[in-house]
Short mmCIF file of C-alpha atoms in Angstrom, two decimals:
data_model
loop_
_atom_site.label_atom_id
_atom_site.label_comp_id
_atom_site.label_asym_id
_atom_site.label_seq_id
_atom_site.Cartn_x
_atom_site.Cartn_y
_atom_site.Cartn_z
CA MET A 1 14.55 21.58 12.67
CA LYS A 2 14.85 18.18 11.02
CA SER A 3 14.30 18.24 7.27
CA ALA A 4 14.43 15.71 4.44
CA ILE A 5 15.00 16.09 0.69
CA LEU A 6 13.79 13.14 -1.39
CA MET A 7 15.26 12.85 -4.89
CA ALA A 8 12.47 11.57 -7.13
CA ALA A 9 13.00 13.29 -10.48
CA GLY A 10 14.18 10.39 -12.65
CA LYS A 11 12.09 8.33 -15.05
CA GLY A 12 13.68 4.99 -14.23
CA THR A 13 14.24 3.78 -17.78
CA ARG A 14 15.06 0.22 -16.68
CA MET A 15 11.58 -0.11 -15.14
CA GLN A 16 10.25 -0.29 -18.75
CA SER A 17 7.24 1.80 -17.70
CA ASP A 18 5.72 5.21 -18.40
CA LEU A 19 5.00 5.56 -14.68
CA PRO A 20 7.65 7.54 -12.74
CA LYS A 21 9.91 5.08 -10.94
CA VAL A 22 9.08 6.26 -7.43
CA MET A 23 5.35 5.69 -8.09
CA HIS A 24 5.77 1.93 -8.41
CA LYS A 25 4.36 0.17 -5.36
CA VAL A 26 6.00 -1.93 -2.68
CA CYS A 27 3.43 -3.76 -0.54
CA GLN A 28 0.61 -1.74 -2.10
CA LYS A 29 2.24 1.62 -1.28
CA THR A 30 4.33 3.78 -3.63
CA MET A 31 8.06 3.96 -2.99
CA VAL A 32 7.96 7.72 -2.51
CA GLU A 33 5.11 7.48 0.02
CA HIS A 34 7.05 4.87 1.99
CA LEU A 35 9.94 7.33 2.26
CA ILE A 36 7.75 10.32 3.11
CA ASP A 37 6.12 8.39 5.95
CA THR A 38 9.42 6.95 7.19
CA VAL A 39 11.33 10.25 7.36
CA LYS A 40 8.37 11.73 9.24
CA GLN A 41 8.49 8.84 11.71
CA ALA A 42 12.17 9.69 12.22
CA GLY A 43 11.24 13.26 13.11
CA ALA A 44 11.37 15.20 9.84
CA GLU A 45 9.20 18.31 10.12
CA LYS A 46 9.85 19.57 6.58
CA VAL A 47 9.88 17.15 3.64
CA VAL A 48 10.66 18.35 0.12
CA THR A 49 10.35 15.92 -2.79
CA VAL A 50 12.36 16.88 -5.87
CA VAL A 51 10.36 15.83 -8.93
CA GLY A 52 10.97 15.90 -12.66
CA TYR A 53 9.72 13.22 -15.05
CA GLY A 54 5.98 12.71 -14.56
CA HIS A 55 5.92 15.31 -11.80
CA GLU A 56 2.18 15.91 -12.29
CA VAL A 57 1.46 12.30 -11.36
CA ILE A 58 3.59 12.44 -8.22
CA GLU A 59 2.28 15.84 -7.15
CA LYS A 60 -1.34 14.73 -7.48
CA ALA A 61 -0.81 11.47 -5.59
CA MET A 62 1.28 13.00 -2.79
CA GLU A 63 -0.61 16.29 -2.43
CA GLY A 64 -0.64 17.45 1.20
CA LYS A 65 2.01 14.94 2.27
CA THR A 66 5.15 16.76 1.10
CA GLU A 67 6.38 19.98 -0.48
CA PHE A 68 7.68 19.80 -4.05
CA ALA A 69 10.60 21.21 -6.02
CA LEU A 70 10.85 20.80 -9.80
CA GLN A 71 14.13 19.68 -11.39
CA GLU A 72 14.09 20.31 -15.15
CA PRO A 73 16.35 19.28 -16.73
CA GLN A 74 17.87 16.61 -14.46
CA LEU A 75 21.53 17.49 -14.09
CA GLY A 76 22.64 15.19 -11.28
CA THR A 77 22.10 14.67 -7.57
CA GLY A 78 23.77 17.92 -6.53
CA HIS A 79 21.57 19.82 -8.98
CA ALA A 80 18.50 18.07 -7.53
CA VAL A 81 19.29 19.30 -4.01
CA MET A 82 19.88 22.82 -5.34
CA GLN A 83 16.21 22.92 -6.40
CA ALA A 84 14.93 22.34 -2.83
CA LYS A 85 15.04 26.05 -2.06
CA GLN A 86 12.42 25.66 0.68
CA CYS A 87 15.21 24.21 2.85
CA GLU A 88 17.87 26.77 1.97
CA HIS A 89 17.62 28.96 5.09
CA VAL A 90 16.43 26.33 7.57
CA GLN A 91 18.51 25.62 10.66
CA GLY A 92 19.13 22.03 11.73
CA GLU A 93 19.79 18.64 10.13
CA THR A 94 18.73 17.51 6.67
CA LEU A 95 18.51 14.04 5.13
CA VAL A 96 19.12 13.64 1.40
CA VAL A 97 17.62 10.37 0.21
CA ASN A 98 17.25 8.60 -3.13
CA GLY A 99 13.57 8.07 -3.86
CA ASP A 100 14.05 4.46 -4.96
CA CYS A 101 15.04 3.00 -1.55
CA PRO A 102 11.62 2.16 -0.06
CA CYS A 103 12.89 -0.30 2.56
CA LEU A 104 14.81 2.26 4.60
CA THR A 105 13.68 2.36 8.23
CA ALA A 106 12.97 5.16 10.67
CA ASP A 107 15.70 3.73 12.95
CA THR A 108 18.31 4.28 10.24
CA PHE A 109 17.17 7.85 9.61
CA GLU A 110 17.15 8.58 13.34
CA GLU A 111 20.73 7.34 13.57
CA LEU A 112 21.79 9.62 10.69
CA TYR A 113 20.09 12.61 12.31
CA GLN A 114 21.93 11.86 15.55
CA GLU A 115 25.34 11.25 13.97
CA VAL A 116 25.35 14.44 11.91
CA LYS A 117 25.10 16.54 15.08
CA ASP A 118 28.81 15.78 15.58
CA ALA A 119 29.76 16.35 11.93
CA LYS A 120 28.74 18.42 8.93
CA MET A 121 28.06 15.46 6.63
CA VAL A 122 27.30 11.77 7.20
CA VAL A 123 27.26 9.13 4.46
CA LEU A 124 25.32 5.90 4.89
CA THR A 125 27.57 3.13 3.54
CA ALA A 126 27.26 -0.62 3.08
CA ILE A 127 29.73 -3.53 3.16
CA LEU A 128 29.20 -5.87 0.20
CA ASP A 129 30.83 -9.18 -0.62
CA ASP A 130 30.62 -8.14 -4.27
CA PRO A 131 30.70 -4.33 -4.46
CA SER A 132 30.45 -4.51 -8.25
CA ALA A 133 30.24 -1.10 -9.92
CA TYR A 134 29.27 0.94 -6.86
CA GLY A 135 31.25 4.00 -5.78
CA ARG A 136 33.94 3.12 -3.20
CA ILE A 137 34.43 4.79 0.18
CA ILE A 138 37.98 6.00 0.87
CA ARG A 139 38.64 6.62 4.56
CA ASP A 140 41.54 8.36 6.31
CA GLU A 141 43.56 6.94 9.21
CA ASN A 142 40.91 8.17 11.68
CA GLY A 143 38.01 6.52 9.88
CA PHE A 144 36.56 9.69 8.34
CA ILE A 145 35.64 9.72 4.65
CA GLN A 146 38.20 11.39 2.39
CA ARG A 147 36.63 10.66 -0.98
CA ILE A 148 33.92 8.73 -2.76
CA ILE A 149 35.36 7.32 -6.00
CA GLU A 150 33.17 6.14 -8.84
CA PHE A 151 33.98 2.59 -9.95
CA LYS A 152 35.18 3.66 -13.40
CA ASP A 153 37.75 5.91 -11.74
CA CYS A 154 39.06 3.32 -9.24
CA THR A 155 42.55 1.87 -9.31
CA GLU A 156 42.90 -1.89 -9.01
CA ASP A 157 43.58 -1.56 -5.27
CA GLU A 158 40.59 0.72 -4.80
CA LYS A 159 38.33 -1.77 -6.58
CA LYS A 160 39.13 -4.24 -3.78
CA ILE A 161 37.44 -1.97 -1.22
CA ASN A 162 34.08 -3.45 -0.30
CA GLU A 163 32.55 -0.42 1.46
CA ILE A 164 30.26 1.41 -0.94
CA ASN A 165 28.15 4.57 -1.07
CA THR A 166 24.38 3.99 -0.75
CA GLY A 167 23.39 7.46 -1.94
CA ILE A 168 21.82 8.37 1.42
CA TYR A 169 23.22 11.29 3.40
CA ALA A 170 22.67 13.58 6.37
CA PHE A 171 23.95 17.17 6.52
CA ASP A 172 24.10 20.16 8.71
CA ASN A 173 21.65 22.13 6.60
CA GLU A 174 23.55 25.42 6.60
CA THR A 175 26.74 23.60 5.55
CA LEU A 176 24.88 21.78 2.78
CA PHE A 177 23.44 24.85 1.09
CA SER A 178 26.46 27.09 1.59
CA ASN A 179 28.68 24.55 -0.21
CA LEU A 180 26.40 23.44 -3.03
CA LYS A 181 27.61 26.39 -5.10
CA ASP A 182 31.13 24.91 -5.07
CA ILE A 183 30.10 21.74 -6.91
CA GLN A 184 31.35 21.77 -10.49
CA ASN A 185 29.99 19.93 -13.53
CA ASN A 186 33.34 19.38 -15.27
CA ASN A 187 32.74 15.67 -15.87
CA ALA A 188 31.78 13.52 -18.84
CA GLN A 189 28.04 13.86 -18.06
CA SER A 190 28.22 17.63 -17.30
CA GLU A 191 26.26 16.93 -14.12
CA TYR A 192 26.51 18.16 -10.52
CA TYR A 193 27.20 15.30 -8.09
CA ILE A 194 26.42 15.61 -4.40
CA THR A 195 29.30 13.21 -3.66
CA ASP A 196 31.69 16.06 -4.59
CA LEU A 197 30.79 17.65 -1.25
CA VAL A 198 32.99 15.09 0.50
CA GLU A 199 36.18 16.54 -0.97
CA ILE A 200 34.87 20.12 -0.78
CA LEU A 201 34.22 19.80 2.96
CA ASN A 202 37.50 17.98 3.58
CA LYS A 203 39.44 20.82 1.97
CA LYS A 204 37.74 23.19 4.41
CA GLY A 205 38.76 21.02 7.37
CA LEU A 206 35.21 19.73 7.93
CA LYS A 207 34.93 16.02 8.77
CA VAL A 208 32.69 13.61 6.88
CA LYS A 209 31.52 10.58 8.87
CA ALA A 210 30.41 7.16 7.66
CA VAL A 211 27.58 5.10 9.16
CA ILE A 212 27.55 1.49 8.00
CA ALA A 213 24.09 0.08 7.25
CA LYS A 214 23.09 -2.79 9.52
CA ASP A 215 21.03 -4.48 6.80
CA ASN A 216 22.05 -4.34 3.15
CA GLU A 217 18.55 -5.21 1.96
CA GLU A 218 17.28 -2.06 3.64
CA VAL A 219 19.49 0.23 1.56
CA ALA A 220 19.05 -1.56 -1.79
CA GLY A 221 17.77 0.68 -4.58
CA VAL A 222 15.07 -0.33 -7.05
CA ASN A 223 16.05 0.05 -10.71
CA ASP A 224 14.00 -2.62 -12.50
CA LYS A 225 11.02 -4.92 -11.96
CA TYR A 226 13.19 -7.69 -10.55
CA GLU A 227 14.54 -5.36 -7.88
CA LEU A 228 10.99 -4.10 -7.28
CA ALA A 229 9.88 -7.69 -6.58
CA ARG A 230 12.86 -8.13 -4.28
CA ALA A 231 11.91 -4.97 -2.36
CA ASN A 232 8.34 -6.28 -2.08
CA GLN A 233 9.69 -9.53 -0.66
CA GLU A 234 11.87 -7.74 1.86
CA MET A 235 9.11 -5.37 2.95
CA GLN A 236 6.57 -8.20 3.22
CA LYS A 237 8.93 -10.25 5.35
CA ARG A 238 9.42 -7.27 7.66
CA ILE A 239 5.69 -6.49 7.90
CA ASN A 240 4.75 -10.10 8.62
CA LYS A 241 7.45 -10.46 11.26
CA GLU A 242 6.20 -7.39 13.11
CA TRP A 243 2.59 -8.62 13.13
CA MET A 244 3.56 -12.07 14.32
CA LYS A 245 5.49 -10.46 17.19
CA LYS A 246 2.23 -8.70 18.11
CA GLY A 247 0.28 -11.94 18.33
CA VAL A 248 -1.02 -12.57 14.80
CA THR A 249 -0.85 -16.21 13.67
CA MET A 250 0.24 -16.88 10.09
CA ILE A 251 0.04 -20.47 8.88
CA ASN A 252 2.55 -19.72 6.11
CA PRO A 253 4.08 -16.23 6.32
CA ASP A 254 5.76 -16.60 2.92
CA ALA A 255 2.33 -16.85 1.28
CA THR A 256 0.57 -14.13 3.30
CA TYR A 257 0.41 -10.64 1.82
CA ILE A 258 -0.20 -7.64 4.08
CA GLY A 259 -0.14 -4.02 2.94
CA ALA A 260 1.86 -1.36 4.74
CA ASP A 261 -1.24 0.42 6.13
CA VAL A 262 -3.14 -2.68 7.31
CA LYS A 263 -3.95 -2.93 11.05
CA LEU A 264 -4.32 -6.28 12.82
CA GLU A 265 -5.10 -7.26 16.42
CA ALA A 266 -3.71 -10.15 18.44
CA GLU A 267 -5.20 -13.63 17.94
CA VAL A 268 -6.08 -12.98 14.32
CA ILE A 269 -5.33 -16.10 12.25
CA LEU A 270 -4.27 -15.73 8.62
CA TYR A 271 -4.15 -18.72 6.29
CA PRO A 272 -1.96 -18.89 3.15
CA ASN A 273 -2.85 -16.92 0.02
CA VAL A 274 -4.61 -14.17 1.93
CA TYR A 275 -4.25 -10.61 0.60
CA LEU A 276 -4.91 -7.67 2.94
CA GLU A 277 -4.54 -4.28 1.28
CA GLY A 278 -5.32 -0.59 1.73
CA ASN A 279 -6.57 0.54 5.15
CA THR A 280 -7.93 -2.87 6.09
CA THR A 281 -8.47 -3.56 9.81
CA VAL A 282 -9.01 -7.03 11.28
CA GLN A 283 -9.99 -7.33 14.95
CA ARG A 284 -9.19 -9.90 17.60
CA GLY A 285 -10.18 -13.54 17.17
CA THR A 286 -11.01 -13.39 13.47
CA THR A 287 -9.82 -16.05 11.03
CA ILE A 288 -9.17 -15.28 7.37
CA LEU A 289 -9.18 -18.48 5.30
CA PRO A 290 -7.29 -19.07 2.00
CA GLN A 291 -8.03 -17.15 -1.21
CA SER A 292 -9.53 -14.14 0.59
CA PHE A 293 -8.88 -10.61 -0.70
CA LEU A 294 -9.62 -7.62 1.53
CA ASP A 295 -9.05 -4.01 0.47
CA ASN A 296 -10.12 -1.11 2.72
CA ALA A 297 -12.18 -3.59 4.71
CA ILE A 298 -13.08 -3.42 8.41
CA ILE A 299 -13.60 -6.85 9.97
CA GLY A 300 -14.88 -7.18 13.54
CA LYS A 301 -14.11 -9.66 16.30
CA ASP A 302 -14.51 -13.45 16.09
CA CYS A 303 -15.43 -13.59 12.42
CA VAL A 304 -14.57 -16.17 9.77
CA ILE A 305 -13.89 -14.91 6.24
CA ASP A 306 -13.71 -17.82 3.81
CA SER A 307 -12.35 -17.40 0.27
CA SER A 308 -14.14 -14.09 -0.21
CA ARG A 309 -13.56 -10.60 -1.60
CA ILE A 310 -14.41 -7.59 0.58
CA THR A 311 -13.63 -4.06 -0.63
CA ASP A 312 -14.55 -0.70 0.94
CA SER A 313 -16.96 -2.47 3.29
CA GLU A 314 -17.42 -3.47 6.93
CA VAL A 315 -18.28 -6.77 8.61
CA LYS A 316 -19.05 -6.50 12.33
CA ASP A 317 -18.55 -9.04 15.14
CA ASN A 318 -19.38 -12.76 15.08
CA CYS A 319 -20.08 -13.09 11.37
CA THR A 320 -19.23 -15.75 8.83
CA VAL A 321 -18.68 -14.71 5.22
CA GLY A 322 -18.23 -17.09 2.30
CA PRO A 323 -16.96 -19.15 0.73
CA PHE A 324 -16.95 -17.08 -2.47
CA ALA A 325 -18.88 -14.06 -1.23
CA HIS A 326 -18.30 -10.55 -2.58
CA LEU A 327 -18.97 -7.41 -0.50
CA ARG A 328 -18.30 -4.04 -2.14
CA MET A 329 -19.08 -0.31 -2.34
CA HIS A 330 -19.57 0.54 1.33
CA SER A 331 -21.67 -2.42 2.35
CA VAL A 332 -22.09 -2.91 6.12
CA VAL A 333 -22.89 -6.29 7.65
CA GLU A 334 -24.07 -6.01 11.25
CA SER A 335 -23.08 -8.52 13.94
CA LYS A 336 -24.09 -12.18 14.18
CA ASN A 337 -24.73 -12.66 10.49
CA ARG A 338 -24.11 -15.41 7.99
CA ILE A 339 -23.28 -14.42 4.41
CA GLY A 340 -22.86 -17.62 2.46
CA ASN A 341 -21.74 -19.12 -0.83
CA PHE A 342 -21.80 -16.93 -3.95
CA VAL A 343 -23.53 -13.98 -2.33
CA GLU A 344 -22.85 -10.44 -3.54
CA PHE A 345 -23.64 -7.27 -1.60
CA LYS A 346 -23.25 -3.84 -3.20
CA ASN A 347 -23.88 -0.60 -1.26
CA THR A 348 -26.04 -2.51 1.21
CA ASN A 349 -26.72 -2.35 4.95
CA PHE A 350 -27.48 -5.83 6.29
CA GLY A 351 -29.05 -5.91 9.75
CA PHE A 352 -28.27 -7.74 13.00
CA ASP A 353 -28.67 -11.56 13.12
CA SER A 354 -29.98 -11.93 9.57
CA ARG A 355 -29.21 -14.63 7.03
CA CYS A 356 -28.25 -14.69 3.36
CA ALA A 357 -26.91 -18.16 2.76
CA HIS A 358 -26.32 -18.61 -0.96
CA LEU A 359 -26.59 -17.58 -4.62
CA THR A 360 -28.01 -14.09 -4.09
CA TYR A 361 -27.44 -10.48 -5.21
CA ILE A 362 -28.42 -7.68 -2.83
CA GLY A 363 -27.64 -4.23 -4.22
CA ASP A 364 -28.50 -0.72 -2.99
CA SER A 365 -30.52 -2.13 -0.11
CA ASP A 366 -31.30 -1.68 3.58
CA ILE A 367 -32.04 -5.01 5.21
CA GLY A 368 -33.33 -5.12 8.81
CA SER A 369 -32.54 -7.52 11.66
CA LYS A 370 -33.75 -11.14 11.91
CA VAL A 371 -34.38 -11.22 8.15
CA ASN A 372 -34.02 -14.41 6.08
CA ILE A 373 -33.02 -14.05 2.44
CA GLY A 374 -33.57 -17.27 0.49
CA CYS A 375 -31.49 -18.79 -2.29
CA GLY A 376 -31.49 -17.06 -5.66
CA VAL A 377 -32.91 -13.71 -4.51
CA VAL A 378 -32.15 -10.64 -6.64
CA THR A 379 -32.79 -7.00 -5.85
CA VAL A 380 -33.49 -5.50 -9.26
CA ASN A 381 -32.04 -2.07 -8.58
CA TYR A 382 -31.26 -0.68 -12.05
CA ASP A 383 -33.74 0.31 -14.74
CA GLY A 384 -31.11 1.13 -17.36
CA LYS A 385 -30.77 4.76 -16.28
CA ASN A 386 -31.19 5.02 -12.51
CA LYS A 387 -30.40 3.02 -9.38
CA PHE A 388 -33.14 2.51 -6.78
CA ARG A 389 -33.08 1.18 -3.20
CA THR A 390 -34.82 -1.81 -1.68
CA VAL A 391 -35.88 -1.80 1.97
CA VAL A 392 -36.61 -5.03 3.87
CA LYS A 393 -37.71 -4.41 7.45
CA ASP A 394 -37.10 -6.45 10.62
CA GLY A 395 -38.28 -10.06 10.74
CA ALA A 396 -39.23 -10.31 7.07
CA PHE A 397 -38.85 -13.59 5.13
CA ILE A 398 -37.84 -13.52 1.48
CA GLY A 399 -38.33 -16.91 -0.17
CA SER A 400 -36.07 -18.51 -2.75
CA ASN A 401 -35.91 -17.30 -6.36
CA VAL A 402 -37.53 -13.94 -5.63
CA ASN A 403 -37.06 -10.73 -7.62
CA LEU A 404 -37.53 -7.51 -5.66
CA ILE A 405 -38.10 -4.72 -8.22
CA ALA A 406 -36.82 -1.47 -6.68
CA PRO A 407 -37.91 0.98 -5.41
CA LEU A 408 -39.65 -1.38 -3.01
CA THR A 409 -40.29 -1.79 0.74
CA VAL A 410 -41.06 -5.12 2.42
CA GLY A 411 -42.62 -4.48 5.83
CA GLU A 412 -41.92 -5.97 9.26
CA ASN A 413 -42.60 -9.71 9.53
CA ALA A 414 -43.85 -9.72 5.94
CA VAL A 415 -43.27 -12.68 3.61
CA VAL A 416 -42.51 -12.75 -0.10
CA ALA A 417 -43.30 -16.23 -1.36
CA ALA A 418 -40.74 -18.27 -3.28
CA GLY A 419 -40.68 -17.69 -7.02
CA SER A 420 -42.37 -14.30 -6.79
CA THR A 421 -41.54 -11.09 -8.61
CA ALA A 422 -42.52 -8.27 -6.25
CA THR A 423 -43.20 -4.90 -7.90
CA GLU A 424 -45.22 -3.21 -5.13
CA ASP A 425 -44.59 -2.55 -1.44
CA VAL A 426 -45.55 -5.34 0.97
CA PRO A 427 -47.21 -4.01 4.17
CA ASP A 428 -46.21 -5.22 7.65
CA GLY A 429 -47.28 -8.79 8.31
CA ASP A 430 -48.59 -9.45 4.79
CA MET A 431 -47.56 -12.15 2.30
CA ALA A 432 -46.83 -11.27 -1.31
CA ILE A 433 -47.23 -13.88 -4.03
CA GLY A 434 -46.42 -12.83 -7.58
CA ARG A 435 -46.07 -15.91 -9.77
CA CYS A 436 -47.98 -17.84 -12.47
CA ARG A 437 -50.49 -20.45 -11.33
CA GLN A 438 -49.22 -24.00 -12.02
CA GLU A 439 -51.14 -26.22 -14.39
CA ASN A 440 -50.37 -29.96 -14.82
CA LYS A 441 -51.20 -31.50 -18.20
CA PRO A 442 -51.56 -35.29 -17.96
CA GLY A 443 -49.22 -37.27 -20.24
CA TYR A 444 -47.56 -34.22 -21.78
CA GLY A 445 -44.22 -34.98 -20.14
CA THR A 446 -43.90 -38.37 -21.80
CA LYS A 447 -45.23 -37.01 -25.08
CA TYR A 448 -42.66 -34.18 -25.07
CA LYS A 449 -39.71 -36.45 -24.33
CA ASN A 450 -40.72 -38.95 -27.02
CA LYS A 451 -41.39 -36.51 -29.88
#
């Protein structure tokens, strides 16, 4: 069996946040969820996340996606792995991964799983031009790892080594748990370090292999908000590249923001300053123009979304939305519709081939097909305590500057005249007029302006 242990117990003091470090998001997805999904893509059947600081937050957010082990207090990486007792008697290969490396790929994990079949321990390393204060990799004449030396313990010659430990490992699981008990905490921090297993295994004649990372950005940890932004940049670049390879056009990829769970089809066109988040789906032939924000939105084929906000809602085929429209709370716009400037829909079903061109609020409503909604229409759906629905049936015409006081039904092919406030149902084919009669007073205009 392939297993994975994710170390996510630390607070991350340098993040300057009360939120556990691994719960900060990269491309709208938490770091720990990125890793859970990626190790599963690489074949992990059992995933245990070791939590500590803020464990209630992590456990609630990741419920059902991983098993948990609690590390309290936090006494080092070796101590963290000791807490993952669910893996203790499992046969097979186990990854041990720092929870703050969200850019790791399934390909890298698959390589580690494969390499450890010929060894008892594999360390993912990186070659850096400036290895700085990272732990150095000491190899023997055959290329196996003899030791991992912390920077503060390095000699001057050892400091010149530019191969460093990334903190990502693969083990034969039985070897891992049978040797954890040999790790000692006789160091300045009184902590148990998983890196001590290198020397422990070497003394037992067991070889430790190194796999050099192909991309240093992939293995970079996140310790502060600057590094979080850098991880976002790296992940966004990767996501955009993959979508462009699949036929999505991006006018300016550096200014196009796509979440990790977004799904796009070929021949979608994305303009700059577009944000696609959550479980958004955009189908073939649709164009998303600048300043649009979509979160958990489903957009059909051959649509144009112009500078609009769509959240938790669906727009079907051959529609135009915007500029400056707002669709929210499970609104559904059927095909062949036009939703125009400064229109807001909330919890509304808008029927086939209808029109709502500008300056209108439609909330808690069911609008039929072939309906025209004029400028300045408001469904008055809230009486201060309760929300009520408005129903407008097929073929109806709602004139400009109309208030529809819910609960209310406008029948098929009925008309509500411009300027009306409708408080009663309008039967099929009828016209409702609810406005004051106009009276013109001769000369009063001039008199008023001159007073």
